[in-house]
PDB file of C-alpha atoms in Angstrom:
ATOM      1  CA  MET R   1     -27.770 -49.311 -36.063  1.00 46.00           C
ATOM      2  CA  SER R   2     -28.276 -47.903 -32.706  1.00 76.00           C
ATOM      3  CA  ARG R   3     -27.364 -51.184 -31.070  1.00 81.00           C
ATOM      4  CA  ALA R   4     -24.174 -51.392 -33.264  1.00 83.00           C
ATOM      5  CA  ARG R   5     -23.255 -47.978 -32.182  1.00 85.00           C
ATOM      6  CA  PHE R   6     -23.569 -48.863 -28.573  1.00 85.00           C
ATOM      7  CA  LEU R   7     -21.359 -51.958 -28.916  1.00 89.00           C
ATOM      8  CA  VAL R   8     -18.610 -50.008 -30.813  1.00 89.00           C
ATOM      9  CA  VAL R   9     -18.742 -47.299 -27.901  1.00 90.00           C
ATOM     10  CA  THR R  10     -18.862 -50.018 -25.198  1.00 91.00           C
ATOM     11  CA  VAL R  11     -15.666 -51.739 -26.729  1.00 92.00           C
ATOM     12  CA  ALA R  12     -13.881 -48.459 -27.239  1.00 93.00           C
ATOM     13  CA  THR R  13     -14.720 -47.402 -23.647  1.00 94.00           C
ATOM     14  CA  ALA R  14     -13.602 -50.852 -22.325  1.00 94.00           C
ATOM     15  CA  LEU R  15     -10.177 -50.556 -24.146  1.00 95.00           C
ATOM     16  CA  THR R  16      -9.641 -47.048 -23.123  1.00 95.00           C
ATOM     17  CA  MET R  17     -10.345 -47.816 -19.442  1.00 94.00           C
ATOM     18  CA  ALA R  18      -7.994 -50.891 -19.541  1.00 95.00           C
ATOM     19  CA  ALA R  19      -5.269 -48.941 -21.161  1.00 95.00           C
ATOM     20  CA  THR R  20      -5.386 -45.940 -18.719  1.00 95.00           C
ATOM     21  CA  ALA R  21      -5.842 -48.206 -15.735  1.00 95.00           C
ATOM     22  CA  SER R  22      -2.802 -50.339 -16.779  1.00 95.00           C
ATOM     23  CA  LEU R  23      -0.739 -47.101 -17.285  1.00 95.00           C
ATOM     24  CA  GLY R  24      -1.813 -45.979 -13.818  1.00 94.00           C
ATOM     25  CA  LEU R  25      -0.559 -49.364 -12.267  1.00 96.00           C
ATOM     26  CA  TRP R  26       2.549 -49.188 -14.240  1.00 95.00           C
ATOM     27  CA  GLN R  27       3.311 -45.685 -12.598  1.00 94.00           C
ATOM     28  CA  LEU R  28       2.709 -47.036  -9.187  1.00 94.00           C
ATOM     29  CA  ASP R  29       4.903 -50.103  -9.955  1.00 94.00           C
ATOM     30  CA  ARG R  30       7.671 -47.650 -10.961  1.00 91.00           C
ATOM     31  CA  ALA R  31       7.223 -45.843  -7.811  1.00 90.00           C
ATOM     32  CA  ARG R  32       7.751 -48.886  -5.813  1.00 90.00           C
ATOM     33  CA  GLN R  33      10.799 -49.741  -7.648  1.00 89.00           C
ATOM     34  CA  LYS R  34      12.414 -46.472  -7.099  1.00 84.00           C
ATOM     35  CA  THR R  35      11.373 -46.637  -3.267  1.00 86.00           C
ATOM     36  CA  ALA R  36      13.260 -50.018  -3.247  1.00 84.00           C
ATOM     37  CA  LEU R  37      16.225 -48.559  -5.029  1.00 79.00           C
ATOM     38  CA  GLN R  38      16.381 -45.882  -2.535  1.00 81.00           C
ATOM     39  CA  ALA R  39      16.072 -48.285   0.379  1.00 83.00           C
ATOM     40  CA  ALA R  40      18.874 -50.191  -1.228  1.00 79.00           C
ATOM     41  CA  ILE R  41      21.183 -47.216  -1.591  1.00 80.00           C
ATOM     42  CA  LEU R  42      20.728 -46.069   2.070  1.00 82.00           C
ATOM     43  CA  SER R  43      21.411 -49.683   3.221  1.00 85.00           C
ATOM     44  CA  ARG R  44      24.525 -50.088   1.159  1.00 84.00           C
ATOM     45  CA  ALA R  45      25.898 -46.839   2.554  1.00 84.00           C
ATOM     46  CA  GLU R  46      25.921 -48.360   5.982  1.00 88.00           C
ATOM     47  CA  LEU R  47      27.960 -51.301   4.936  1.00 91.00           C
ATOM     48  CA  PRO R  48      31.601 -51.870   5.705  1.00 94.00           C
ATOM     49  CA  ALA R  49      33.848 -50.297   3.082  1.00 94.00           C
ATOM     50  CA  TRP R  50      35.533 -52.519   0.528  1.00 95.00           C
ATOM     51  CA  ASP R  51      39.309 -52.419   0.180  1.00 95.00           C
ATOM     52  CA  ASN R  52      41.298 -53.445  -2.649  1.00 96.00           C
ATOM     53  CA  ALA R  53      40.992 -57.314  -2.087  1.00 95.00           C
ATOM     54  CA  ALA R  54      37.226 -57.113  -1.481  1.00 95.00           C
ATOM     55  CA  LEU R  55      36.654 -55.208  -4.571  1.00 95.00           C
ATOM     56  CA  LEU R  56      38.739 -57.397  -6.829  1.00 94.00           C
ATOM     57  CA  ALA R  57      37.162 -60.512  -5.183  1.00 94.00           C
ATOM     58  CA  GLN R  58      33.771 -59.644  -6.489  1.00 92.00           C
ATOM     59  CA  THR R  59      32.433 -61.410  -9.634  1.00 90.00           C
ATOM     60  CA  ASP R  60      30.282 -58.459 -10.479  1.00 90.00           C
ATOM     61  CA  PRO R  61      31.592 -55.190  -8.651  1.00 89.00           C
ATOM     62  CA  SER R  62      28.593 -53.291 -10.221  1.00 86.00           C
ATOM     63  CA  ALA R  63      26.404 -55.253  -7.808  1.00 85.00           C
ATOM     64  CA  GLY R  64      28.017 -53.133  -4.937  1.00 87.00           C
ATOM     65  CA  VAL R  65      27.119 -49.884  -6.487  1.00 89.00           C
ATOM     66  CA  TYR R  66      26.789 -47.142  -3.686  1.00 90.00           C
ATOM     67  CA  ARG R  67      28.659 -49.129  -1.214  1.00 93.00           C
ATOM     68  CA  PRO R  68      31.761 -47.382   0.548  1.00 95.00           C
ATOM     69  CA  VAL R  69      35.210 -48.103  -0.596  1.00 96.00           C
ATOM     70  CA  ARG R  70      38.762 -47.388   0.606  1.00 96.00           C
ATOM     71  CA  LEU R  71      41.087 -48.126  -2.209  1.00 97.00           C
ATOM     72  CA  ARG R  72      44.902 -47.817  -2.468  1.00 97.00           C
ATOM     73  CA  GLY R  73      46.545 -47.226  -5.918  1.00 97.00           C
ATOM     74  CA  GLN R  74      48.314 -44.830  -8.225  1.00 97.00           C
ATOM     75  CA  TRP R  75      46.806 -42.135 -10.293  1.00 97.00           C
ATOM     76  CA  ILE R  76      47.334 -42.384 -14.011  1.00 96.00           C
ATOM     77  CA  ALA R  77      47.255 -38.636 -14.658  1.00 93.00           C
ATOM     78  CA  ARG R  78      47.988 -38.912 -18.388  1.00 93.00           C
ATOM     79  CA  HIS R  79      44.589 -40.124 -18.775  1.00 94.00           C
ATOM     80  CA  ASN R  80      42.797 -37.483 -16.940  1.00 94.00           C
ATOM     81  CA  VAL R  81      39.328 -36.599 -18.403  1.00 93.00           C
ATOM     82  CA  PHE R  82      37.453 -33.548 -17.620  1.00 94.00           C
ATOM     83  CA  LEU R  83      33.743 -33.860 -18.295  1.00 93.00           C
ATOM     84  CA  ASP R  84      32.168 -30.647 -19.625  1.00 91.00           C
ATOM     85  CA  ASN R  85      28.890 -29.055 -18.662  1.00 89.00           C
ATOM     86  CA  ARG R  86      28.547 -30.688 -15.245  1.00 91.00           C
ATOM     87  CA  GLN R  87      26.833 -29.045 -12.336  1.00 89.00           C
ATOM     88  CA  MET R  88      27.442 -28.864  -8.641  1.00 89.00           C
ATOM     89  CA  ASP R  89      25.545 -26.490  -6.375  1.00 85.00           C
ATOM     90  CA  GLY R  90      23.996 -24.686  -9.353  1.00 84.00           C
ATOM     91  CA  ARG R  91      27.350 -23.964 -10.933  1.00 88.00           C
ATOM     92  CA  VAL R  92      28.593 -25.294 -14.242  1.00 89.00           C
ATOM     93  CA  GLY R  93      32.117 -26.676 -14.667  1.00 91.00           C
ATOM     94  CA  PHE R  94      33.832 -30.039 -15.022  1.00 93.00           C
ATOM     95  CA  PHE R  95      33.984 -33.403 -13.285  1.00 94.00           C
ATOM     96  CA  LEU R  96      37.432 -34.458 -13.108  1.00 95.00           C
ATOM     97  CA  VAL R  97      37.806 -38.395 -13.852  1.00 95.00           C
ATOM     98  CA  THR R  98      41.184 -40.037 -13.268  1.00 96.00           C
ATOM     99  CA  PRO R  99      41.887 -43.631 -13.568  1.00 96.00           C
ATOM    100  CA  LEU R 100      43.388 -45.250 -10.422  1.00 97.00           C
ATOM    101  CA  ARG R 101      45.518 -48.466 -10.846  1.00 97.00           C
ATOM    102  CA  LEU R 102      44.819 -50.534  -7.788  1.00 97.00           C
ATOM    103  CA  SER R 103      47.968 -51.478  -5.698  1.00 96.00           C
ATOM    104  CA  GLY R 104      49.098 -55.028  -6.180  1.00 93.00           C
ATOM    105  CA  SER R 105      46.987 -55.395  -9.349  1.00 94.00           C
ATOM    106  CA  GLU R 106      46.823 -54.245 -13.027  1.00 94.00           C
ATOM    107  CA  ARG R 107      43.200 -53.669 -12.657  1.00 96.00           C
ATOM    108  CA  VAL R 108      41.958 -49.888 -12.918  1.00 96.00           C
ATOM    109  CA  VAL R 109      38.931 -48.072 -11.653  1.00 96.00           C
ATOM    110  CA  LEU R 110      37.777 -44.662 -12.877  1.00 96.00           C
ATOM    111  CA  VAL R 111      37.454 -42.171 -10.073  1.00 97.00           C
ATOM    112  CA  GLN R 112      35.215 -39.178 -10.215  1.00 96.00           C
ATOM    113  CA  ARG R 113      37.564 -37.124  -8.139  1.00 95.00           C
ATOM    114  CA  GLY R 114      35.247 -33.986  -7.856  1.00 94.00           C
ATOM    115  CA  TRP R 115      33.821 -30.894  -9.619  1.00 94.00           C
ATOM    116  CA  VAL R 116      36.171 -28.041 -10.781  1.00 93.00           C
ATOM    117  CA  PRO R 117      35.136 -24.574 -12.214  1.00 90.00           C
ATOM    118  CA  ARG R 118      36.010 -23.909 -15.940  1.00 84.00           C
ATOM    119  CA  ASP R 119      37.673 -20.787 -17.369  1.00 78.00           C
ATOM    120  CA  PHE R 120      34.822 -19.219 -19.404  1.00 76.00           C
ATOM    121  CA  HIS R 121      37.232 -16.808 -21.007  1.00 77.00           C
ATOM    122  CA  ASP R 122      39.176 -19.717 -22.571  1.00 79.00           C
ATOM    123  CA  ARG R 123      36.977 -22.804 -22.850  1.00 72.00           C
ATOM    124  CA  ALA R 124      39.878 -24.944 -24.156  1.00 77.00           C
ATOM    125  CA  ARG R 125      41.835 -24.273 -21.006  1.00 83.00           C
ATOM    126  CA  VAL R 126      42.205 -27.441 -18.858  1.00 84.00           C
ATOM    127  CA  PRO R 127      41.813 -26.560 -15.040  1.00 84.00           C
ATOM    128  CA  ASP R 128      45.052 -26.814 -12.951  1.00 86.00           C
ATOM    129  CA  VAL R 129      44.447 -29.600 -10.482  1.00 89.00           C
ATOM    130  CA  ASP R 130      47.105 -31.437  -8.519  1.00 90.00           C
ATOM    131  CA  THR R 131      47.405 -35.216  -9.042  1.00 91.00           C
ATOM    132  CA  PRO R 132      49.796 -36.567  -6.515  1.00 91.00           C
ATOM    133  CA  ALA R 133      52.307 -38.875  -7.628  1.00 91.00           C
ATOM    134  CA  GLY R 134      52.938 -42.367  -5.807  1.00 94.00           C
ATOM    135  CA  GLU R 135      50.516 -44.444  -3.740  1.00 96.00           C
ATOM    136  CA  VAL R 136      47.313 -42.676  -2.549  1.00 96.00           C
ATOM    137  CA  THR R 137      44.375 -43.817  -0.427  1.00 96.00           C
ATOM    138  CA  VAL R 138      41.009 -42.941  -2.056  1.00 96.00           C
ATOM    139  CA  GLN R 139      37.905 -42.903  -0.073  1.00 95.00           C
ATOM    140  CA  GLY R 140      34.531 -42.760  -1.725  1.00 95.00           C
ATOM    141  CA  ARG R 141      31.752 -44.851  -2.807  1.00 94.00           C
ATOM    142  CA  LEU R 142      31.016 -47.179  -5.894  1.00 94.00           C
ATOM    143  CA  ALA R 143      29.088 -45.519  -8.581  1.00 91.00           C
ATOM    144  CA  PRO R 144      27.742 -46.096 -12.102  1.00 89.00           C
ATOM    145  CA  PRO R 145      29.905 -44.681 -14.771  1.00 88.00           C
ATOM    146  CA  PRO R 146      29.523 -40.820 -15.077  1.00 86.00           C
ATOM    147  CA  GLY R 147      26.081 -40.016 -16.502  1.00 81.00           C
ATOM    148  CA  ARG R 148      25.887 -39.080 -20.220  1.00 79.00           C
ATOM    149  CA  LEU R 149      24.777 -35.703 -21.554  1.00 79.00           C
ATOM    150  CA  TYR R 150      23.583 -35.084 -25.088  1.00 70.00           C
ATOM    151  CA  GLN R 151      26.259 -34.563 -27.509  1.00 65.00           C
ATOM    152  CA  PHE R 152      26.533 -33.621 -31.289  1.00 59.00           C
ATOM    153  CA  GLY R 153      28.637 -36.103 -33.222  1.00 55.00           C
ATOM    154  CA  GLU R 154      31.170 -38.639 -31.874  1.00 59.00           C
ATOM    155  CA  ALA R 155      32.488 -38.547 -28.523  1.00 57.00           C
ATOM    156  CA  GLY R 156      35.923 -36.854 -28.240  1.00 64.00           C
ATOM    157  CA  THR R 157      39.281 -38.218 -27.269  1.00 71.00           C
ATOM    158  CA  GLY R 158      40.880 -35.157 -25.642  1.00 81.00           C
ATOM    159  CA  ALA R 159      41.262 -34.155 -22.159  1.00 88.00           C
ATOM    160  CA  ILE R 160      37.886 -32.116 -22.173  1.00 90.00           C
ATOM    161  CA  ARG R 161      34.895 -34.231 -23.421  1.00 90.00           C
ATOM    162  CA  GLN R 162      31.317 -34.253 -23.024  1.00 88.00           C
ATOM    163  CA  ASN R 163      30.835 -37.837 -22.097  1.00 91.00           C
ATOM    164  CA  ILE R 164      33.226 -40.925 -21.347  1.00 90.00           C
ATOM    165  CA  ASP R 165      32.258 -44.343 -22.617  1.00 88.00           C
ATOM    166  CA  PRO R 166      33.967 -46.953 -20.377  1.00 88.00           C
ATOM    167  CA  ALA R 167      34.002 -49.347 -23.264  1.00 89.00           C
ATOM    168  CA  ALA R 168      35.663 -46.882 -25.703  1.00 90.00           C
ATOM    169  CA  TYR R 169      37.755 -45.588 -23.079  1.00 91.00           C
ATOM    170  CA  ARG R 170      39.115 -49.041 -22.180  1.00 92.00           C
ATOM    171  CA  LEU R 171      40.073 -49.510 -25.868  1.00 92.00           C
ATOM    172  CA  GLU R 172      41.555 -46.028 -26.133  1.00 92.00           C
ATOM    173  CA  THR R 173      43.866 -46.470 -22.955  1.00 93.00           C
ATOM    174  CA  GLY R 174      44.440 -50.277 -22.994  1.00 93.00           C
ATOM    175  CA  LEU R 175      43.646 -50.126 -19.220  1.00 95.00           C
ATOM    176  CA  ALA R 176      42.260 -53.075 -17.441  1.00 94.00           C
ATOM    177  CA  LEU R 177      39.184 -51.049 -16.517  1.00 93.00           C
ATOM    178  CA  LEU R 178      36.615 -52.370 -13.907  1.00 93.00           C
ATOM    179  CA  ASP R 179      32.936 -51.636 -14.773  1.00 87.00           C
ATOM    180  CA  PRO R 180      31.787 -49.326 -11.902  1.00 91.00           C
ATOM    181  CA  SER R 181      33.427 -46.021 -11.087  1.00 94.00           C
ATOM    182  CA  VAL R 182      34.108 -44.505  -7.845  1.00 95.00           C
ATOM    183  CA  GLN R 183      32.877 -41.140  -6.468  1.00 95.00           C
ATOM    184  CA  GLN R 184      35.669 -39.828  -4.325  1.00 96.00           C
ATOM    185  CA  THR R 185      34.230 -38.468  -1.036  1.00 93.00           C
ATOM    186  CA  GLY R 186      35.740 -36.469   1.860  1.00 89.00           C
ATOM    187  CA  ASP R 187      36.823 -32.934   2.330  1.00 90.00           C
ATOM    188  CA  ASP R 188      37.173 -30.780  -0.765  1.00 88.00           C
ATOM    189  CA  GLU R 189      40.810 -30.621  -2.125  1.00 86.00           C
ATOM    190  CA  GLY R 190      41.999 -27.378  -3.781  1.00 87.00           C
ATOM    191  CA  PRO R 191      39.601 -26.385  -6.531  1.00 90.00           C
ATOM    192  CA  LEU R 192      37.736 -29.748  -6.340  1.00 93.00           C
ATOM    193  CA  ARG R 193      34.304 -29.926  -4.773  1.00 93.00           C
ATOM    194  CA  ARG R 194      32.848 -33.193  -3.689  1.00 93.00           C
ATOM    195  CA  GLN R 195      29.257 -32.322  -2.647  1.00 89.00           C
ATOM    196  CA  TRP R 196      27.963 -35.363  -4.657  1.00 87.00           C
ATOM    197  CA  PRO R 197      24.063 -35.563  -4.470  1.00 78.00           C
ATOM    198  CA  LEU R 198      22.621 -39.015  -3.985  1.00 72.00           C
ATOM    199  CA  PRO R 199      20.821 -40.366  -6.997  1.00 69.00           C
ATOM    200  CA  ALA R 200      17.403 -38.538  -7.427  1.00 64.00           C
ATOM    201  CA  VAL R 201      14.623 -40.875  -6.547  1.00 67.00           C
ATOM    202  CA  ASP R 202      11.484 -38.847  -7.222  1.00 75.00           C
ATOM    203  CA  VAL R 203       8.484 -41.083  -6.558  1.00 83.00           C
ATOM    204  CA  SER R 204       6.119 -38.111  -6.310  1.00 86.00           C
ATOM    205  CA  LYS R 205       6.051 -37.766 -10.045  1.00 89.00           C
ATOM    206  CA  HIS R 206       5.048 -41.304 -10.606  1.00 91.00           C
ATOM    207  CA  HIS R 207       2.284 -40.839  -8.043  1.00 92.00           C
ATOM    208  CA  GLY R 208       1.023 -37.813  -9.972  1.00 93.00           C
ATOM    209  CA  TYR R 209       1.160 -39.558 -13.217  1.00 93.00           C
ATOM    210  CA  ALA R 210      -0.708 -42.496 -11.736  1.00 94.00           C
ATOM    211  CA  PHE R 211      -3.443 -40.163 -10.380  1.00 94.00           C
ATOM    212  CA  GLN R 212      -3.830 -38.614 -13.791  1.00 96.00           C
ATOM    213  CA  TRP R 213      -4.283 -41.939 -15.643  1.00 95.00           C
ATOM    214  CA  PHE R 214      -6.794 -43.257 -12.929  1.00 95.00           C
ATOM    215  CA  ALA R 215      -8.709 -39.902 -13.135  1.00 96.00           C
ATOM    216  CA  LEU R 216      -8.892 -40.291 -16.881  1.00 95.00           C
ATOM    217  CA  CYS R 217     -10.023 -43.881 -16.570  1.00 95.00           C
ATOM    218  CA  THR R 218     -12.748 -42.623 -14.041  1.00 95.00           C
ATOM    219  CA  LEU R 219     -13.744 -39.813 -16.392  1.00 95.00           C
ATOM    220  CA  VAL R 220     -14.132 -42.162 -19.324  1.00 93.00           C
ATOM    221  CA  ALA R 221     -16.317 -44.501 -17.222  1.00 93.00           C
ATOM    222  CA  GLY R 222     -18.486 -41.657 -15.917  1.00 93.00           C
ATOM    223  CA  LEU R 223     -19.009 -40.253 -19.450  1.00 92.00           C
ATOM    224  CA  TYR R 224     -19.944 -43.715 -20.562  1.00 91.00           C
ATOM    225  CA  LEU R 225     -22.444 -44.211 -17.898  1.00 91.00           C
ATOM    226  CA  TRP R 226     -24.082 -40.821 -18.380  1.00 90.00           C
ATOM    227  CA  PHE R 227     -24.280 -40.755 -22.190  1.00 88.00           C
ATOM    228  CA  GLN R 228     -24.814 -44.584 -22.945  1.00 86.00           C
ATOM    229  CA  ILE R 229     -26.942 -45.591 -19.986  1.00 86.00           C
ATOM    230  CA  ILE R 230     -28.318 -42.872 -17.682  1.00 88.00           C
ATOM    231  CA  GLN R 231     -29.296 -40.302 -20.375  1.00 84.00           C
ATOM    232  CA  PRO R 232     -31.019 -42.710 -22.810  1.00 82.00           C
ATOM    233  CA  ARG R 233     -33.031 -44.110 -19.861  1.00 83.00           C
ATOM    234  CA  CYS R 234     -33.994 -40.563 -18.763  1.00 83.00           C
ATOM    235  CA  GLN R 235     -35.140 -39.859 -22.422  1.00 80.00           C
ATOM    236  CA  ARG R 236     -36.930 -43.073 -22.649  1.00 75.00           C
ATOM    237  CA  ALA R 237     -38.878 -42.351 -19.458  1.00 76.00           C
ATOM    238  CA  ARG R 238     -39.877 -38.874 -20.704  1.00 79.00           C
ATOM    239  CA  LEU R 239     -41.046 -40.272 -23.876  1.00 72.00           C
ATOM    240  CA  HIS R 240     -43.077 -42.896 -22.026  1.00 71.00           C
ATOM    241  CA  GLY R 241     -44.458 -40.317 -19.785  1.00 67.00           C
ATOM    242  CA  GLN R 242     -45.664 -38.131 -22.841  1.00 65.00           C
ATOM    243  CA  ASP R 243     -47.293 -41.283 -24.310  1.00 61.00           C
ATOM    244  CA  ALA R 244     -49.314 -42.000 -21.193  1.00 58.00           C
ATOM    245  CA  ARG R 245     -50.632 -38.405 -21.098  1.00 59.00           C
TER     246      ARG R 245
END
């Protein structure tokens, strides 16, 4: 019975150590992936800006995310979307997203034009933001579609929404929408603020999680050595000493 118990504890310990060590290595790999992503973001930011022709020539424009762009086109103001509950500099308001039809093409790109405060006295009020008519030049960087926040029920279709789903928006508007969006950069414009943070690449938390998993693995190994090997040997040695006397 004692031998069977020893084998069961040994197998359980080995499985626990393998699982915790694997989780620690996985966290270290996640940290390496995020470090590589950060390096890619910084390197792409130094590349020459794509213009309309360069962007439209890409088979997969999303591969150029975080690369600078300088695009010419016309705003389609009737399809403005104000994304609710978005923060900038610790303040809650809207992200204004406006489609831009690229000059010389029917293709359209969603532009995150900036953050604008909301009217907390009238939450249904759409902020007054000027959208110039005619051809404009937009300077910014390619970015993934606006991040999604948790919402109850289906996504809305009005001017104020919690999220924007590019696929659904494409069907709703009939626009020939490109996959990536653009975060407009440059000076603030009227009520619009453009202090966009770079994507958070927090590797320290992964290092912390890895340390916890490796510490647990070490603890399991230590407990096994003490209770299954060292302590029984000490007990046998004491018993042998008593028998010798």
